[in-house]
mmCIF file of C-alpha atoms in Angstrom:
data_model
loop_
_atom_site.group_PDB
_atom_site.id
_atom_site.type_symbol
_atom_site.label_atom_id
_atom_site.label_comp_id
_atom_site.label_asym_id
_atom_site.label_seq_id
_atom_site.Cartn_x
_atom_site.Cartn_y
_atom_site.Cartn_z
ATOM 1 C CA UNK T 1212 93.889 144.620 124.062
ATOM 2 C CA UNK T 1213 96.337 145.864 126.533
ATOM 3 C CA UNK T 1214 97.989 143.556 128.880
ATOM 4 C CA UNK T 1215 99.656 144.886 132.130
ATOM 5 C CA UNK T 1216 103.051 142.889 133.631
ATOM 6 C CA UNK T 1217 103.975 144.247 137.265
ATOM 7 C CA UNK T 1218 107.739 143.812 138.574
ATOM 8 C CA UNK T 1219 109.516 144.967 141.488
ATOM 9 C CA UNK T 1220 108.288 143.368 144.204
ATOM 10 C CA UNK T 1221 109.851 142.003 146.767
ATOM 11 C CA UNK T 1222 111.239 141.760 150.496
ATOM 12 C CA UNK T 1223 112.264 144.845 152.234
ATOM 13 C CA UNK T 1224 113.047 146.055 155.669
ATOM 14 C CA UNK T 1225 110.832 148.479 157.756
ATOM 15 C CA UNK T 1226 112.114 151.949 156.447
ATOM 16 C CA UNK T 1227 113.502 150.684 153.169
ATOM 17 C CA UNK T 1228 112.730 151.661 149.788
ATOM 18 C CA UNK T 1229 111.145 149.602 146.890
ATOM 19 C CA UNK T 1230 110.179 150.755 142.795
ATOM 20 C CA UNK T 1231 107.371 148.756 141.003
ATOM 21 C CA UNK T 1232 107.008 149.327 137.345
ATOM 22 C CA UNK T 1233 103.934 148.165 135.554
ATOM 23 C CA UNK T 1234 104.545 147.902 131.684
ATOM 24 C CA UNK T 1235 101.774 147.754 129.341
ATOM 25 C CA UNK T 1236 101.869 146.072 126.123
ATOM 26 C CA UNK T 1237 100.303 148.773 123.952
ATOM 27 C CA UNK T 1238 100.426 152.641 124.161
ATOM 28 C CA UNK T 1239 99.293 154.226 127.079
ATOM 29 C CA UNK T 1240 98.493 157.759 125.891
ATOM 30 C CA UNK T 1241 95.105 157.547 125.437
ATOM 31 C CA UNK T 1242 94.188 155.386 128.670
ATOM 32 C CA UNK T 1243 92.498 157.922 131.124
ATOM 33 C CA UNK T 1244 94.002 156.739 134.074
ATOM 34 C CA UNK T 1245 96.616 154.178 135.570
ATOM 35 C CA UNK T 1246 96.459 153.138 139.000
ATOM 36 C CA UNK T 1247 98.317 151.139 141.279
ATOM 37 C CA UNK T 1248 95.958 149.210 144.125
ATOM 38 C CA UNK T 1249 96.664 147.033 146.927
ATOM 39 C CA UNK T 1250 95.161 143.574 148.367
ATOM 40 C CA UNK T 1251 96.483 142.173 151.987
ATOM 41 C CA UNK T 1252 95.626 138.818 153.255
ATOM 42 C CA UNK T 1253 91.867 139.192 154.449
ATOM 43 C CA UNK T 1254 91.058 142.632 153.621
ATOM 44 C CA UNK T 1255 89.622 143.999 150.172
ATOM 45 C CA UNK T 1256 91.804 145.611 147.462
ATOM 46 C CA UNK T 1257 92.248 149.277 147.848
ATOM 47 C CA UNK T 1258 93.778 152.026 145.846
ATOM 48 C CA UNK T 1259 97.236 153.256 146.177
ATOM 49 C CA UNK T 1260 97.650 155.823 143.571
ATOM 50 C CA UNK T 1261 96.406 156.860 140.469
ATOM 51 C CA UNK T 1262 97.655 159.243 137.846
ATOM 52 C CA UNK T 1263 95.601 160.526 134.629
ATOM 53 C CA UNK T 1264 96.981 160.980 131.302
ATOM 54 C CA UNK T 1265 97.395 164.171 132.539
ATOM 55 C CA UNK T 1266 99.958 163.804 134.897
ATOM 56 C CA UNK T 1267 97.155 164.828 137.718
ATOM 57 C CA UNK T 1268 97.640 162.128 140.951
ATOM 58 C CA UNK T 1269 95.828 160.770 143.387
ATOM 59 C CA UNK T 1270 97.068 158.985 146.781
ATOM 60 C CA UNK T 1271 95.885 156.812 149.987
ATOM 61 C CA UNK T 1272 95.867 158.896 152.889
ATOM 62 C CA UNK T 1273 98.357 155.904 154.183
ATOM 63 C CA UNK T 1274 101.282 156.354 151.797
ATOM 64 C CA UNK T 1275 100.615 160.163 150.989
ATOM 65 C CA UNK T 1276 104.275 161.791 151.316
ATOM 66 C CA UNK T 1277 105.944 158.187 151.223
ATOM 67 C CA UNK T 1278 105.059 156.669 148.191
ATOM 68 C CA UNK T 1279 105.337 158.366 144.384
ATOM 69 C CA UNK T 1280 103.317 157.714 141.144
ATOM 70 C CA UNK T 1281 104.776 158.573 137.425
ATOM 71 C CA UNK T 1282 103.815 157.448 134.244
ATOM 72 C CA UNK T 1283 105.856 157.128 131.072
ATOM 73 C CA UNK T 1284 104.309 157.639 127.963
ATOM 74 C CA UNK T 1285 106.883 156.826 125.687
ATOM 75 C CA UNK T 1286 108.096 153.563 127.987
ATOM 76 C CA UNK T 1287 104.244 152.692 128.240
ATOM 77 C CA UNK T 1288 105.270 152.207 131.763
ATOM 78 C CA UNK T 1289 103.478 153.215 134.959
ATOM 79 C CA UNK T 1290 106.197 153.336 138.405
ATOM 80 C CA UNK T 1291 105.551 153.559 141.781
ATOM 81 C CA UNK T 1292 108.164 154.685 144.330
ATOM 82 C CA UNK T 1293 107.696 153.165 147.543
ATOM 83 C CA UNK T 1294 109.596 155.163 150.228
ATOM 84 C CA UNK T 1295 109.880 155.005 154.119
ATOM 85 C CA UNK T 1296 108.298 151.199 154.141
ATOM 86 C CA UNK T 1297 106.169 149.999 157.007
ATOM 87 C CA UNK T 1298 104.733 146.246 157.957
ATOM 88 C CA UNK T 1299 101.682 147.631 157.432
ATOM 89 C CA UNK T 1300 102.226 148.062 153.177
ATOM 90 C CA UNK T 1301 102.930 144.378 153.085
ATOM 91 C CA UNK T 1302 100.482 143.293 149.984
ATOM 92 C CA UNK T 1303 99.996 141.843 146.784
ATOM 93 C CA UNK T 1304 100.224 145.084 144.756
ATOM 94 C CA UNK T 1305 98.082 145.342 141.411
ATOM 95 C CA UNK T 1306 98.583 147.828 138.440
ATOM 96 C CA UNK T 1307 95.337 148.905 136.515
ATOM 97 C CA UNK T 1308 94.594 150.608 133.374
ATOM 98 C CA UNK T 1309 91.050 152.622 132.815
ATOM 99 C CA UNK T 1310 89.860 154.152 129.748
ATOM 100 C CA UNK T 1311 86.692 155.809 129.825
ATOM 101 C CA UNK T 1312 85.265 156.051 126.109
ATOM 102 C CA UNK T 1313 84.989 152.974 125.100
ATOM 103 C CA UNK T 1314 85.245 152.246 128.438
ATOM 104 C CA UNK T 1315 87.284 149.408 129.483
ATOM 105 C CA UNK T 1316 89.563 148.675 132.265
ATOM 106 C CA UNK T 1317 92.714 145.989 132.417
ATOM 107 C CA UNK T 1318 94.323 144.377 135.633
ATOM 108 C CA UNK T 1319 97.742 143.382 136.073
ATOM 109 C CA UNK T 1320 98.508 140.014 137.924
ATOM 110 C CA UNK T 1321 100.177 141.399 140.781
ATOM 111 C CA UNK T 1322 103.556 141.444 142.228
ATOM 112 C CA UNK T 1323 104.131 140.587 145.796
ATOM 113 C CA UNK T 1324 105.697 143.272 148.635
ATOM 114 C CA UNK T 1325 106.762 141.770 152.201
ATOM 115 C CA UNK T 1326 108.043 144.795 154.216
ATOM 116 C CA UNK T 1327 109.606 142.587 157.143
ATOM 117 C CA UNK T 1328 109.823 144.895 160.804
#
């Protein structure tokens, strides 16, 4: 059974630049798609970005152009660049694996990002 540990997260300045990684604690090759989602105080969890095993990504309208998602297959690690910063991406930032046959999907615990204005 996979298990997902985020890291990264932090305090950072409006404009500044954060890097979450998410590393899993099996292979990653075969899971169908890795995501990275977002939950601030008093509002539901949304998605960020996902990539599929692949390389094929998906982003939030919000963060499209500021904020990158990569995968490692080899480092069974999923990263997300977090560029240009604003109050507004201040969350507790979750990483998620899907697989789709069996289908299954894992949650990280979540690592916390304060982007201070």
């Amino acid at each position: 059974q996979v298990q997902l540990v985020e890291s990264g997260g932090g305090l950072v300045q409006a404009g500044g630049s954060l890097r979450l990684s998410c590393a899993a604690s099996g292979s990653i090759r075969s899971i169908n798609v890795m995501g990275w989602y977002r939950q601030a105080p008093g509002k539901q969890r949304e998605l960020v970005a996902s990539i599929m095993n692949g390389g094929n990504t998906n982003y939030a309208d919000s963060v499209q152009g500021r904020f990158i998602i990569s995968r490692d297959n080899v480092k069974n690690t999923v990263y997300l660049q977090m560029n240009s910063m604003k109050p507004e991406d201040t969350a507790v930032y979750y990483c998620n694996a899907e697989k789709w046959l069996p289908r299954w999907s894992r949650w990280g615990q979540g690592t916390q990002v304060t982007v201070s204005s």
